[in-house]
PDB file of C-alpha atoms in Angstrom:
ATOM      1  CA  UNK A   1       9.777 -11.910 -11.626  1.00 76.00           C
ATOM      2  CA  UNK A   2       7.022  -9.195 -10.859  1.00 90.00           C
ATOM      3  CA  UNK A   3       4.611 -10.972  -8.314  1.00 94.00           C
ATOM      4  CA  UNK A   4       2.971  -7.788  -7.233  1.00 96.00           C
ATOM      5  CA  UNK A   5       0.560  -5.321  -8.656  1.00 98.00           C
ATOM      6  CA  UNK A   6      -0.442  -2.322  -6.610  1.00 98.00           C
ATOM      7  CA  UNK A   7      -4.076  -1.724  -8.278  1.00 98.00           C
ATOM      8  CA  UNK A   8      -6.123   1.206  -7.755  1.00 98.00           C
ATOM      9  CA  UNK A   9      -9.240   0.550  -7.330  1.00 98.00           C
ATOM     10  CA  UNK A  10     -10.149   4.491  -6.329  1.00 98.00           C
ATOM     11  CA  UNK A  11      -7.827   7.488  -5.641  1.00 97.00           C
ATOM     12  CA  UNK A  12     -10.338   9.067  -3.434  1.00 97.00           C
ATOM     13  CA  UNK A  13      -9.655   9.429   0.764  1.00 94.00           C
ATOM     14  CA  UNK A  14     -11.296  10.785   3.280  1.00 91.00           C
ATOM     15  CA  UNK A  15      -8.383  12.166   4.928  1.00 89.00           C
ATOM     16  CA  UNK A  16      -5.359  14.268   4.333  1.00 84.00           C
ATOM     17  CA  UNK A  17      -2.366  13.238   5.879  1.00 80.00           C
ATOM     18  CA  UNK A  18       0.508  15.653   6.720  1.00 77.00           C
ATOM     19  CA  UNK A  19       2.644  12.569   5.327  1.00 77.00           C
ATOM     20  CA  UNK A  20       1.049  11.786   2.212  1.00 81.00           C
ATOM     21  CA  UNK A  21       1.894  13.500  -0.958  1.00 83.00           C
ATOM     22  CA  UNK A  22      -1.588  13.642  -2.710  1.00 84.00           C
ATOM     23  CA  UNK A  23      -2.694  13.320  -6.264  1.00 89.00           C
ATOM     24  CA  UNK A  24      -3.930  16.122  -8.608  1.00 88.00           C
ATOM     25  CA  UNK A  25      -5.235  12.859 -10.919  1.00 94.00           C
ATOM     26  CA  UNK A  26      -8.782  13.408 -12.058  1.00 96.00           C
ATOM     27  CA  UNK A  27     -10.620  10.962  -9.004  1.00 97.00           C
ATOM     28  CA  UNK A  28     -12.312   7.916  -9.953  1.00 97.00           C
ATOM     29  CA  UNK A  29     -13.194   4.691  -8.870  1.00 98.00           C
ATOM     30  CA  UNK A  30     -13.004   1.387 -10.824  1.00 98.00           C
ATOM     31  CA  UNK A  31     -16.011   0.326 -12.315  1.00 98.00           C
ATOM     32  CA  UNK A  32     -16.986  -3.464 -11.742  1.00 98.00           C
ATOM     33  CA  UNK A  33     -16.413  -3.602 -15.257  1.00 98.00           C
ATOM     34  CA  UNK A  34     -13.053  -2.051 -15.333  1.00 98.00           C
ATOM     35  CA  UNK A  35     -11.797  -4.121 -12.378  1.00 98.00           C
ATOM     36  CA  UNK A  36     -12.912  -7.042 -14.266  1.00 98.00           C
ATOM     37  CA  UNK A  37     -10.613  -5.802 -17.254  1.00 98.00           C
ATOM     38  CA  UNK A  38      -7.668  -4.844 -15.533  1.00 98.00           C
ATOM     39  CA  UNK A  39      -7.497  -7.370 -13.378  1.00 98.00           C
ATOM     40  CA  UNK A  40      -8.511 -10.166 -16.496  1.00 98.00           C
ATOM     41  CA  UNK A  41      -5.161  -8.535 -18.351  1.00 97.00           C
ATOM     42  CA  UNK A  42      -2.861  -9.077 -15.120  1.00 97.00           C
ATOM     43  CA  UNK A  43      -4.348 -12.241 -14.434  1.00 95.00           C
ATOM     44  CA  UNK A  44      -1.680 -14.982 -14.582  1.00 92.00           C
ATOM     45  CA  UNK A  45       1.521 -12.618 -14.277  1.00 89.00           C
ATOM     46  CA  UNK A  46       0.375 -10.944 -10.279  1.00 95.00           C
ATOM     47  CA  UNK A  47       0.531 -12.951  -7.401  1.00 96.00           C
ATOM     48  CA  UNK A  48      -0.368 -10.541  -5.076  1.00 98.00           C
ATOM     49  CA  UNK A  49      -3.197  -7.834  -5.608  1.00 98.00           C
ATOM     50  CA  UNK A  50      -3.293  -4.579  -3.285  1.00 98.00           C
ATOM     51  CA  UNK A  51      -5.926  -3.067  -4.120  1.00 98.00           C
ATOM     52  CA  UNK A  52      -4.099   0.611  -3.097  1.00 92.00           C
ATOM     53  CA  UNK A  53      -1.416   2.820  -4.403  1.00 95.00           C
ATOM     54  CA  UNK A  54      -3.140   6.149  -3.416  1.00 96.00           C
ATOM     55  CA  UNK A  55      -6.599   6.882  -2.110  1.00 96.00           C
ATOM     56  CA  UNK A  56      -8.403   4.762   0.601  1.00 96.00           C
ATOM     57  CA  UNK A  57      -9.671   1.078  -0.523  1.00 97.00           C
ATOM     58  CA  UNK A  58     -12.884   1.165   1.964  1.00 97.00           C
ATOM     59  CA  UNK A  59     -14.347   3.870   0.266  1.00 97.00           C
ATOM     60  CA  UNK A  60     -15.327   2.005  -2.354  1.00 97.00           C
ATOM     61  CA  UNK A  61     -18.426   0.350  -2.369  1.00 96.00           C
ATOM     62  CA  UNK A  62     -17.428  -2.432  -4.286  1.00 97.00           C
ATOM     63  CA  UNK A  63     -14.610  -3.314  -2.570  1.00 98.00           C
ATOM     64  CA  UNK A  64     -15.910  -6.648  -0.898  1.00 98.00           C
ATOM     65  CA  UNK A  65     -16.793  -7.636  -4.682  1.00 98.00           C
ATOM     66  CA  UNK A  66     -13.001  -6.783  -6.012  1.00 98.00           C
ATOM     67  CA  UNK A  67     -11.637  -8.773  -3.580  1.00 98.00           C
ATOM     68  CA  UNK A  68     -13.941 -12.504  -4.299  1.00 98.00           C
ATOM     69  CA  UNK A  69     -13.356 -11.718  -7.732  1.00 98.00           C
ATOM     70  CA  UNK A  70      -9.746 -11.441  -7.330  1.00 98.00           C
ATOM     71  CA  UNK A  71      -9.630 -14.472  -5.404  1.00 98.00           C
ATOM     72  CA  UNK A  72     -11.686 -16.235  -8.305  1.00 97.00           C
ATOM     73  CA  UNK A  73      -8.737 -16.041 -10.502  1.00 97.00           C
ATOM     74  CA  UNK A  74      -6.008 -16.981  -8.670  1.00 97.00           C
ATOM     75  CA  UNK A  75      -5.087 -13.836  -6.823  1.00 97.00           C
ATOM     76  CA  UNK A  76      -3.985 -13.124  -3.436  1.00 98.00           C
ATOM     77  CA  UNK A  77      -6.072  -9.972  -2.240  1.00 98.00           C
ATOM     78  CA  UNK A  78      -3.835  -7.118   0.189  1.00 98.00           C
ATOM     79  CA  UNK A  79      -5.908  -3.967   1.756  1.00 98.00           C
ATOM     80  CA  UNK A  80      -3.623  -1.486   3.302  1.00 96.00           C
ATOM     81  CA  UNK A  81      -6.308   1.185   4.846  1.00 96.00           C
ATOM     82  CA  UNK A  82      -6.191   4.343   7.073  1.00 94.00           C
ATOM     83  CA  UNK A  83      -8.459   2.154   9.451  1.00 94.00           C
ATOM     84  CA  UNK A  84     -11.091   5.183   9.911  1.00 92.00           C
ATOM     85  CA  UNK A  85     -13.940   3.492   7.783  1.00 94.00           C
ATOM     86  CA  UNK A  86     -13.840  -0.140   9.270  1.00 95.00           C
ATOM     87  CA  UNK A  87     -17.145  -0.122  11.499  1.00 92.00           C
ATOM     88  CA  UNK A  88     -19.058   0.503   8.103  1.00 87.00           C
ATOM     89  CA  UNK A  89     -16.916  -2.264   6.133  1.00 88.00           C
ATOM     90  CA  UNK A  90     -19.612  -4.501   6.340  1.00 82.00           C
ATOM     91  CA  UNK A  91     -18.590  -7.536   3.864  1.00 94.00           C
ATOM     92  CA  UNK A  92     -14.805  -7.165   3.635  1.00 97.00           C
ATOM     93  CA  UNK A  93     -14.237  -9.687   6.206  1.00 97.00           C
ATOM     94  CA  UNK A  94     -16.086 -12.570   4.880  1.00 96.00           C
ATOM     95  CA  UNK A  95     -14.862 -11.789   1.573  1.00 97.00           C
ATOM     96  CA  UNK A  96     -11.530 -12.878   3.071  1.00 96.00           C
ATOM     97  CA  UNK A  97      -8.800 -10.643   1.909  1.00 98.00           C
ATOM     98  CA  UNK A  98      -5.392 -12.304   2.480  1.00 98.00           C
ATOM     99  CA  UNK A  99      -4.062  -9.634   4.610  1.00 98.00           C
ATOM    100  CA  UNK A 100      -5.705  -6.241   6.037  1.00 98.00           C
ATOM    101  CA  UNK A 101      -2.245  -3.687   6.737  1.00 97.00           C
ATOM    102  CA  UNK A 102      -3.775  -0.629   8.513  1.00 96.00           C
ATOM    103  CA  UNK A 103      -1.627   2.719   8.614  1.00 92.00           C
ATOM    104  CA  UNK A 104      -2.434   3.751  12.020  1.00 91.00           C
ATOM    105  CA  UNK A 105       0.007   6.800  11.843  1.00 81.00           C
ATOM    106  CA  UNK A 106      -2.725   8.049  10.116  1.00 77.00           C
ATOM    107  CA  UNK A 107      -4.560   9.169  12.699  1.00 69.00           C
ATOM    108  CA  UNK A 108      -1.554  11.054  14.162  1.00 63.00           C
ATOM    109  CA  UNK A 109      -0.782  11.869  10.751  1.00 60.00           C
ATOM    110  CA  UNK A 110      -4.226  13.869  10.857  1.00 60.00           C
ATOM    111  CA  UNK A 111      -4.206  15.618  13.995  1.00 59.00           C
ATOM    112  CA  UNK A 112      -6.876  13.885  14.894  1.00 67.00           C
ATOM    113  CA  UNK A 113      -8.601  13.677  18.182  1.00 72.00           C
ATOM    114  CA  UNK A 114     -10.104  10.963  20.287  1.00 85.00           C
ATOM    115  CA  UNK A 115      -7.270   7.962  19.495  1.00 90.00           C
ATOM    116  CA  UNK A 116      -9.594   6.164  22.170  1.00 93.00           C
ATOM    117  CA  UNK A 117     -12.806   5.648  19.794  1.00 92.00           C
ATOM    118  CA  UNK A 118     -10.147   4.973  16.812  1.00 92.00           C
ATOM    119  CA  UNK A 119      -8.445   2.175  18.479  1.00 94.00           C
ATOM    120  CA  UNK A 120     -11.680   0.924  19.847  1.00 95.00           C
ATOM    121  CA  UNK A 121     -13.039   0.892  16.163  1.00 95.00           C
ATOM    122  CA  UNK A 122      -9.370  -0.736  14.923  1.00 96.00           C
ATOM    123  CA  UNK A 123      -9.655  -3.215  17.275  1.00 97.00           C
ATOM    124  CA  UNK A 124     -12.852  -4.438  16.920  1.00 97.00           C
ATOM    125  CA  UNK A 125     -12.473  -5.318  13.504  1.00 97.00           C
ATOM    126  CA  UNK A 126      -8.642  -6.989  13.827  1.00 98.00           C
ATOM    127  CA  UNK A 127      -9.774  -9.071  16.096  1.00 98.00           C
ATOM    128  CA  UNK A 128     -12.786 -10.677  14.202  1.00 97.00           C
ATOM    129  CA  UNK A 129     -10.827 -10.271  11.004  1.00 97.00           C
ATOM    130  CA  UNK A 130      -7.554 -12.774  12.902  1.00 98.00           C
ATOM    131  CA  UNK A 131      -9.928 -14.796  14.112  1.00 97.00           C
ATOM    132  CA  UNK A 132     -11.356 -15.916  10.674  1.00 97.00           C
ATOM    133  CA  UNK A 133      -8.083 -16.219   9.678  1.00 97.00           C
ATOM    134  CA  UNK A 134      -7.546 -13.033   8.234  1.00 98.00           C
ATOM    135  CA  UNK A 135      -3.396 -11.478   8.236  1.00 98.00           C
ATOM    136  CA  UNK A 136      -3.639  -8.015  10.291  1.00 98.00           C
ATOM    137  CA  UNK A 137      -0.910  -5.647  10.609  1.00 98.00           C
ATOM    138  CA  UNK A 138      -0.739  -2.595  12.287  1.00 97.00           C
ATOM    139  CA  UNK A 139       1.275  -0.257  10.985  1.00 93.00           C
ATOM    140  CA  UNK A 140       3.450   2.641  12.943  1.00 92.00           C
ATOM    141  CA  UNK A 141       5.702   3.599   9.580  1.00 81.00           C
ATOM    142  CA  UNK A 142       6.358   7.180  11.506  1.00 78.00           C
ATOM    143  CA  UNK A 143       9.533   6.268  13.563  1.00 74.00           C
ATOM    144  CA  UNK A 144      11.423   9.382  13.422  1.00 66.00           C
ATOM    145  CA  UNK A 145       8.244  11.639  12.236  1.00 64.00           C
ATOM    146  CA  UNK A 146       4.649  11.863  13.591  1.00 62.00           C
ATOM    147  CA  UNK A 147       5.380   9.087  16.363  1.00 62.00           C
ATOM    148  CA  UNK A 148       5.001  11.209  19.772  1.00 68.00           C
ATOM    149  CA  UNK A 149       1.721   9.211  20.859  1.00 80.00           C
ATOM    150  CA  UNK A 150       2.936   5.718  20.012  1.00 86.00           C
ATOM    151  CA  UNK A 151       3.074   4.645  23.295  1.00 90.00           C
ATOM    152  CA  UNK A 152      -0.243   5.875  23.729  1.00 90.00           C
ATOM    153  CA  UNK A 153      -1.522   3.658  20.790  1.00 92.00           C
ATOM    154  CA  UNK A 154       0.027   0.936  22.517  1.00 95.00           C
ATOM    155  CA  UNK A 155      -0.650   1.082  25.390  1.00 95.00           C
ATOM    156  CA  UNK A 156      -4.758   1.637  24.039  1.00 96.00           C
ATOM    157  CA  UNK A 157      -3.757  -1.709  21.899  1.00 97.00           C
ATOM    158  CA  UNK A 158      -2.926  -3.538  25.016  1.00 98.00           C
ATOM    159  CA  UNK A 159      -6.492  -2.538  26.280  1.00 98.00           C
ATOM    160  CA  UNK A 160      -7.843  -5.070  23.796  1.00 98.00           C
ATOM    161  CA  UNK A 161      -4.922  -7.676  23.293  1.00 98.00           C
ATOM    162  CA  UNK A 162      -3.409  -8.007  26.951  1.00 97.00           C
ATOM    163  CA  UNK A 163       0.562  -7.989  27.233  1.00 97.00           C
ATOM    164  CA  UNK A 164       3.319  -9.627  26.789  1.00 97.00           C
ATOM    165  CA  UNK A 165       3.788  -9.379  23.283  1.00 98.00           C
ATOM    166  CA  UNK A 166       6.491 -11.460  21.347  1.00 97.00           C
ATOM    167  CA  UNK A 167       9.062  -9.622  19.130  1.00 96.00           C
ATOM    168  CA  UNK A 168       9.475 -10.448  15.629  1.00 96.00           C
ATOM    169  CA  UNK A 169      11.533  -9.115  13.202  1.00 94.00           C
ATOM    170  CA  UNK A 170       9.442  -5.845  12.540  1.00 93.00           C
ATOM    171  CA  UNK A 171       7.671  -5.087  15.650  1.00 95.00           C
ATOM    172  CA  UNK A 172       5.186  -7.343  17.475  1.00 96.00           C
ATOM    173  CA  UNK A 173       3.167 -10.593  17.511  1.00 98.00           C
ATOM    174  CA  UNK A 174      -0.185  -9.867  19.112  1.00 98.00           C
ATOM    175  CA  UNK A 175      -1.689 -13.069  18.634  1.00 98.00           C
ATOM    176  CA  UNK A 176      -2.667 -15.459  15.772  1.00 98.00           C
ATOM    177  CA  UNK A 177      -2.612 -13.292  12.637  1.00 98.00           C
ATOM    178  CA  UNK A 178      -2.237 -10.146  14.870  1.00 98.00           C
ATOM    179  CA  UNK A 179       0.968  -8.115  14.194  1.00 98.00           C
ATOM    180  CA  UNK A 180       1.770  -4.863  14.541  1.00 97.00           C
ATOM    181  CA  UNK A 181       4.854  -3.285  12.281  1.00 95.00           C
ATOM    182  CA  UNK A 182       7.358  -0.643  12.742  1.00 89.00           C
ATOM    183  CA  UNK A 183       8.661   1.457   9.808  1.00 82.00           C
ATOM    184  CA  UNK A 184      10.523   4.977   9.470  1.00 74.00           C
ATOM    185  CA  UNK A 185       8.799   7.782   8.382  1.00 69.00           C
ATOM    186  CA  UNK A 186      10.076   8.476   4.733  1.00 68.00           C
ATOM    187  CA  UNK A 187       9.662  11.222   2.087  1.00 75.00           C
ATOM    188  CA  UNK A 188       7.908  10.504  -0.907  1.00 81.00           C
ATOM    189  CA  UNK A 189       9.788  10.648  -4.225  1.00 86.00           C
ATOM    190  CA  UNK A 190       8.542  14.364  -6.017  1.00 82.00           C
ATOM    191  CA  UNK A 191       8.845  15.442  -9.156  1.00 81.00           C
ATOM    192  CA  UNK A 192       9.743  19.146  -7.430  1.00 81.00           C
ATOM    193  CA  UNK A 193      12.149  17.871  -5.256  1.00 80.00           C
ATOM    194  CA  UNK A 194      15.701  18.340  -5.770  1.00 83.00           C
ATOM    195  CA  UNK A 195      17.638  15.233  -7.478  1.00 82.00           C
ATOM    196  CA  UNK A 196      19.699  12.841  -4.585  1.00 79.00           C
ATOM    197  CA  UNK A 197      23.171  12.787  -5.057  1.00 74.00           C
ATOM    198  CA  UNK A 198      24.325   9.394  -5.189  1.00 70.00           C
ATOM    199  CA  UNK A 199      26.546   7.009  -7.175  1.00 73.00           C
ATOM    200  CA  UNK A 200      25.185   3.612  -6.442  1.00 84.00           C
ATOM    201  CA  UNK A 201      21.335   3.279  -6.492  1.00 86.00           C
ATOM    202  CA  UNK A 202      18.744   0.086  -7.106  1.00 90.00           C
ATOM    203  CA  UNK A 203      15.357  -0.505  -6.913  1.00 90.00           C
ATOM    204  CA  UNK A 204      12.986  -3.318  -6.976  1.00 91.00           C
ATOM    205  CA  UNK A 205      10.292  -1.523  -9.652  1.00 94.00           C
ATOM    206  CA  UNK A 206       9.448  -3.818 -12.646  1.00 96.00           C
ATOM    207  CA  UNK A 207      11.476  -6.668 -10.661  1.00 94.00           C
ATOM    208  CA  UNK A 208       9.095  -7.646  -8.327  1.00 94.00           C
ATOM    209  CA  UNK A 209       6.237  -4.928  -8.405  1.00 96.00           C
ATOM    210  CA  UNK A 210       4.447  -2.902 -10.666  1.00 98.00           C
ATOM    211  CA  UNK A 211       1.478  -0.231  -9.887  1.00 98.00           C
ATOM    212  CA  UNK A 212      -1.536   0.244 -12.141  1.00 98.00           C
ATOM    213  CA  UNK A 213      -3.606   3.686 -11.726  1.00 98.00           C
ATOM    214  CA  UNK A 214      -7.066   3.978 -11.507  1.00 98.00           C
ATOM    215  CA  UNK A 215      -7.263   5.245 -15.073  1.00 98.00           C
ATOM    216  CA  UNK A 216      -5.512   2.109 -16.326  1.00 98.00           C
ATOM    217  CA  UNK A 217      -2.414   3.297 -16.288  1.00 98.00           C
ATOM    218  CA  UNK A 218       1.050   1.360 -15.705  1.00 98.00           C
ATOM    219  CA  UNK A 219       3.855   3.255 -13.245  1.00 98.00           C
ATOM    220  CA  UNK A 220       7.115   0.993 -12.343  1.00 97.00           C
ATOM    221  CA  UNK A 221       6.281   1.182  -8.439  1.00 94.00           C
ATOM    222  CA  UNK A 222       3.559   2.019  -5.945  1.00 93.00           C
ATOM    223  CA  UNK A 223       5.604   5.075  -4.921  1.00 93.00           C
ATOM    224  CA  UNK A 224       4.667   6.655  -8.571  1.00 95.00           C
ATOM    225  CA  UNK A 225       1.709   8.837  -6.796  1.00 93.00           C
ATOM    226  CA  UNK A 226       0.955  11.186  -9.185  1.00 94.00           C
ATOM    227  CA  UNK A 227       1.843   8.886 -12.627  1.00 96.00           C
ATOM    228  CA  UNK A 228       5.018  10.322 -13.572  1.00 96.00           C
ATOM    229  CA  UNK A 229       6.167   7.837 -15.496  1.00 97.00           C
ATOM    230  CA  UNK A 230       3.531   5.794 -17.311  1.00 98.00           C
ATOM    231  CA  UNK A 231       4.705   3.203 -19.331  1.00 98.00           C
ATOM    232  CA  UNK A 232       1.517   2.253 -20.820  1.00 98.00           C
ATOM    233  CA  UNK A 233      -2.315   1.602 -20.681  1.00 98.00           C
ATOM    234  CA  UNK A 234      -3.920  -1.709 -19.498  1.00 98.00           C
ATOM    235  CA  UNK A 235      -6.943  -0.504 -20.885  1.00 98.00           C
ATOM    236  CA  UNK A 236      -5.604  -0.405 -24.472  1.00 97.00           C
ATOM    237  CA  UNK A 237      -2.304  -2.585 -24.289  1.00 97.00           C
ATOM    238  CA  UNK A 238      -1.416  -5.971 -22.746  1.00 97.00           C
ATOM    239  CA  UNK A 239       0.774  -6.054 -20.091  1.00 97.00           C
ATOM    240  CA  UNK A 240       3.980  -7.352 -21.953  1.00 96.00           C
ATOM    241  CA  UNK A 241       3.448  -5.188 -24.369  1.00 97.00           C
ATOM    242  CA  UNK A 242       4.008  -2.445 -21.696  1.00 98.00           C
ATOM    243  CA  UNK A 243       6.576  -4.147 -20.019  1.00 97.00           C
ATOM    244  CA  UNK A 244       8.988  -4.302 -23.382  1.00 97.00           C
ATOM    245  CA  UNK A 245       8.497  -0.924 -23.709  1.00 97.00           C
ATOM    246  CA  UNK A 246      11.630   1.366 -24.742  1.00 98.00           C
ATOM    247  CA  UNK A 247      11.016   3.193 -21.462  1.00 98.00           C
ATOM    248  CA  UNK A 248      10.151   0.113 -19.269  1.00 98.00           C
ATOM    249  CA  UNK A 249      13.437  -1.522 -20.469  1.00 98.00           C
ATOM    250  CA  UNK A 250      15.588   1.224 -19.629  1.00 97.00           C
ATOM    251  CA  UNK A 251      14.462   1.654 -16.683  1.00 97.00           C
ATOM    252  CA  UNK A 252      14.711  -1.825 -15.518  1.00 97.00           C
ATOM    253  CA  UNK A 253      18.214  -1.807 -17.047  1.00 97.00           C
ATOM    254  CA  UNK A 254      19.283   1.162 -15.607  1.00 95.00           C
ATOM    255  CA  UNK A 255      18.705  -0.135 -12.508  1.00 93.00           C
ATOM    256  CA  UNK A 256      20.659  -3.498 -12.801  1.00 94.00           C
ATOM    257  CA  UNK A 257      23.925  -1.216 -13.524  1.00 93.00           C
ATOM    258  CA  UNK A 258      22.715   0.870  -9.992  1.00 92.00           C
ATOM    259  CA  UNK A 259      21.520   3.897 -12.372  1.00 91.00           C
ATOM    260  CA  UNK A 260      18.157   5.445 -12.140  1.00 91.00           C
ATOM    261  CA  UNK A 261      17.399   6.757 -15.669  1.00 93.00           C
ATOM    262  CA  UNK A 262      13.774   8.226 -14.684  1.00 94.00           C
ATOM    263  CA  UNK A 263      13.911  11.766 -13.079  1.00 93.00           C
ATOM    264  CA  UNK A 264      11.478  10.905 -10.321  1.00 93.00           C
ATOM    265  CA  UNK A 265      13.732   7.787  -9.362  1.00 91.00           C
ATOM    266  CA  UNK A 266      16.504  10.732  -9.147  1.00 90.00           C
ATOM    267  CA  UNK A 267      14.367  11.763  -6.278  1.00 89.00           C
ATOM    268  CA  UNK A 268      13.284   8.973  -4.566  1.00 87.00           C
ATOM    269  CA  UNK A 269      15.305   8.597  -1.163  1.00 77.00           C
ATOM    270  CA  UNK A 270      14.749   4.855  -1.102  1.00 75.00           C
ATOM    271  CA  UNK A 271      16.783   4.069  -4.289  1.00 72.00           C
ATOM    272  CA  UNK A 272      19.355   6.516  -3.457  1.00 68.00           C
ATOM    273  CA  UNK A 273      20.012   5.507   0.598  1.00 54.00           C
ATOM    274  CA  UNK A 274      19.096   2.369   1.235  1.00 46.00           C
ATOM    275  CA  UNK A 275      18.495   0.039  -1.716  1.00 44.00           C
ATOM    276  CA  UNK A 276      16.205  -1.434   0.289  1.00 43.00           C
ATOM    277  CA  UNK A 277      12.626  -0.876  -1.573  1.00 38.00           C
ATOM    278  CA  UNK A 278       9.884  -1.120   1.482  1.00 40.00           C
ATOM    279  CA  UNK A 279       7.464  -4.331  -1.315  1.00 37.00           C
ATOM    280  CA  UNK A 280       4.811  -4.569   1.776  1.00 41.00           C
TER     281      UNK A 280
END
């Protein structure tokens, strides 16, 4: 059962991350009109709305709107954010988004100086956010990549949120609704890359997630960055429409017999090594 719909509401940022694979998609943000569309045609089939796949969610000016009017029909609003824009994100916390992830590899990601003011700014807003009951997790996906001033970050974290920490499953408990989250660094499925070589694959797209581009758009995962394999168009179709597709079902069915069918899932190291599909 999908229960997860990586919408996006812009594929604009601000940055450009040494991880992140970019977009050459024409750049656009949703119009209050179109996220009222879109999000009236997955209404009642999406749990969970994250309102990202690529580009950064606080850019948008609208975005404390998107998320009450998600919550006004029934769903459950995610941000995941590079965490550079949150002293202007006047709104977003009283609009009470279920969770707030925020990448903060990112920053080390970007070569970026003055972690100090960063973590200041992060920390700041977590801490309101938690205390009006708002999930916050801060991410370090970049174990085994861009992680040399981690226990820097840390260490600055502490600054704000006083040790001892208690270990959880993924990383940390901070406090109430305070988390932070280890991940490894991993390598974005590309169309140019070089197909994996492996007899036993799976992966959770058009199980339990789908991703819808900014230009309406339906891709099978929120890995799909540049829309390589559009099954349809939530501006013109409905959404079961899209999922019966020819190309949606073999797809799905490909990957019940631990076959990827779809030459980008050829080159996606997540299906191929672990068949463990990050759904955060």
């Amino acid at each position: 059962m999908i229960t997860r719909c990586y919408l996006e509401i812009t594929n604009i940022c601000n940055l450009s991350c040494k991880f992140c694979p970019k977009t050459d998609r024409a750049k656009h943000r949703l119009t209050l009109d179109e996220f009222d569309f879109l999000t009236n045609k997955l209404q009642g089939n999406i749990k969970f709305l994250y309102f990202h796949l690529m580009g950064e969610p606080f850019l948008h000016p609208l975005l404390p709107d998107f998320i009450q009017m998600a919550r006004q029909k029934g769903f459950v609003p995610v941000l995941t954010t590079n965490g550079t824009l949150l002293p202007k994100a006047s709104g977003v916390i009283d609009a009470r988004p279920h969770k707030i992830q925020i990448s903060l590899h990112s920053h080390e990601g970007n070569g970026k100086e003055n972690p100090e003011q960063y973590i200041r700014e992060v920390m700041t807003f977590a801490q309101e956010a938690a205390s009006k009951g708002v999930l916050i997790v801060l991410r370090l996906w970049n174990q085994g990549g861009y992680d040399t001033a981690n226990d820097h970050i840390l260490d600055l974290i502490a600054q704000y949120q006083p040790r001892p920490w208690e270990r959880n499953r993924t990383g940390w408990t901070l406090a109430k609704n305070l988390y932070i989250e280890y991940d490894s660094m991993f390598e974005w499925p590309d169309a140019d890359h070089s197909e994996y070589q492996a007899t036993d694959v799976f992966c959770y797209a058009l199980r339990n997630q789908i991703g819808v581009l900014v230009d309406g758009s339906v891709v099978p995962c929120c890995l799909d960055h540049n829309g390589d394999i559009p099954l349809g168009n939530l501006f013109h179709q409905p959404l079961d429409e899209i999922l019966a597709s020819p190309r949606a079902k073999a797809l799905y069915d490909g990957f019940t017999r631990h076959v990827a069918t779809e030459p980008l899932c050829k080159r996606c190291g997540y299906a191929m090594v672990t068949k463990q599909y990050r759904k955060g």
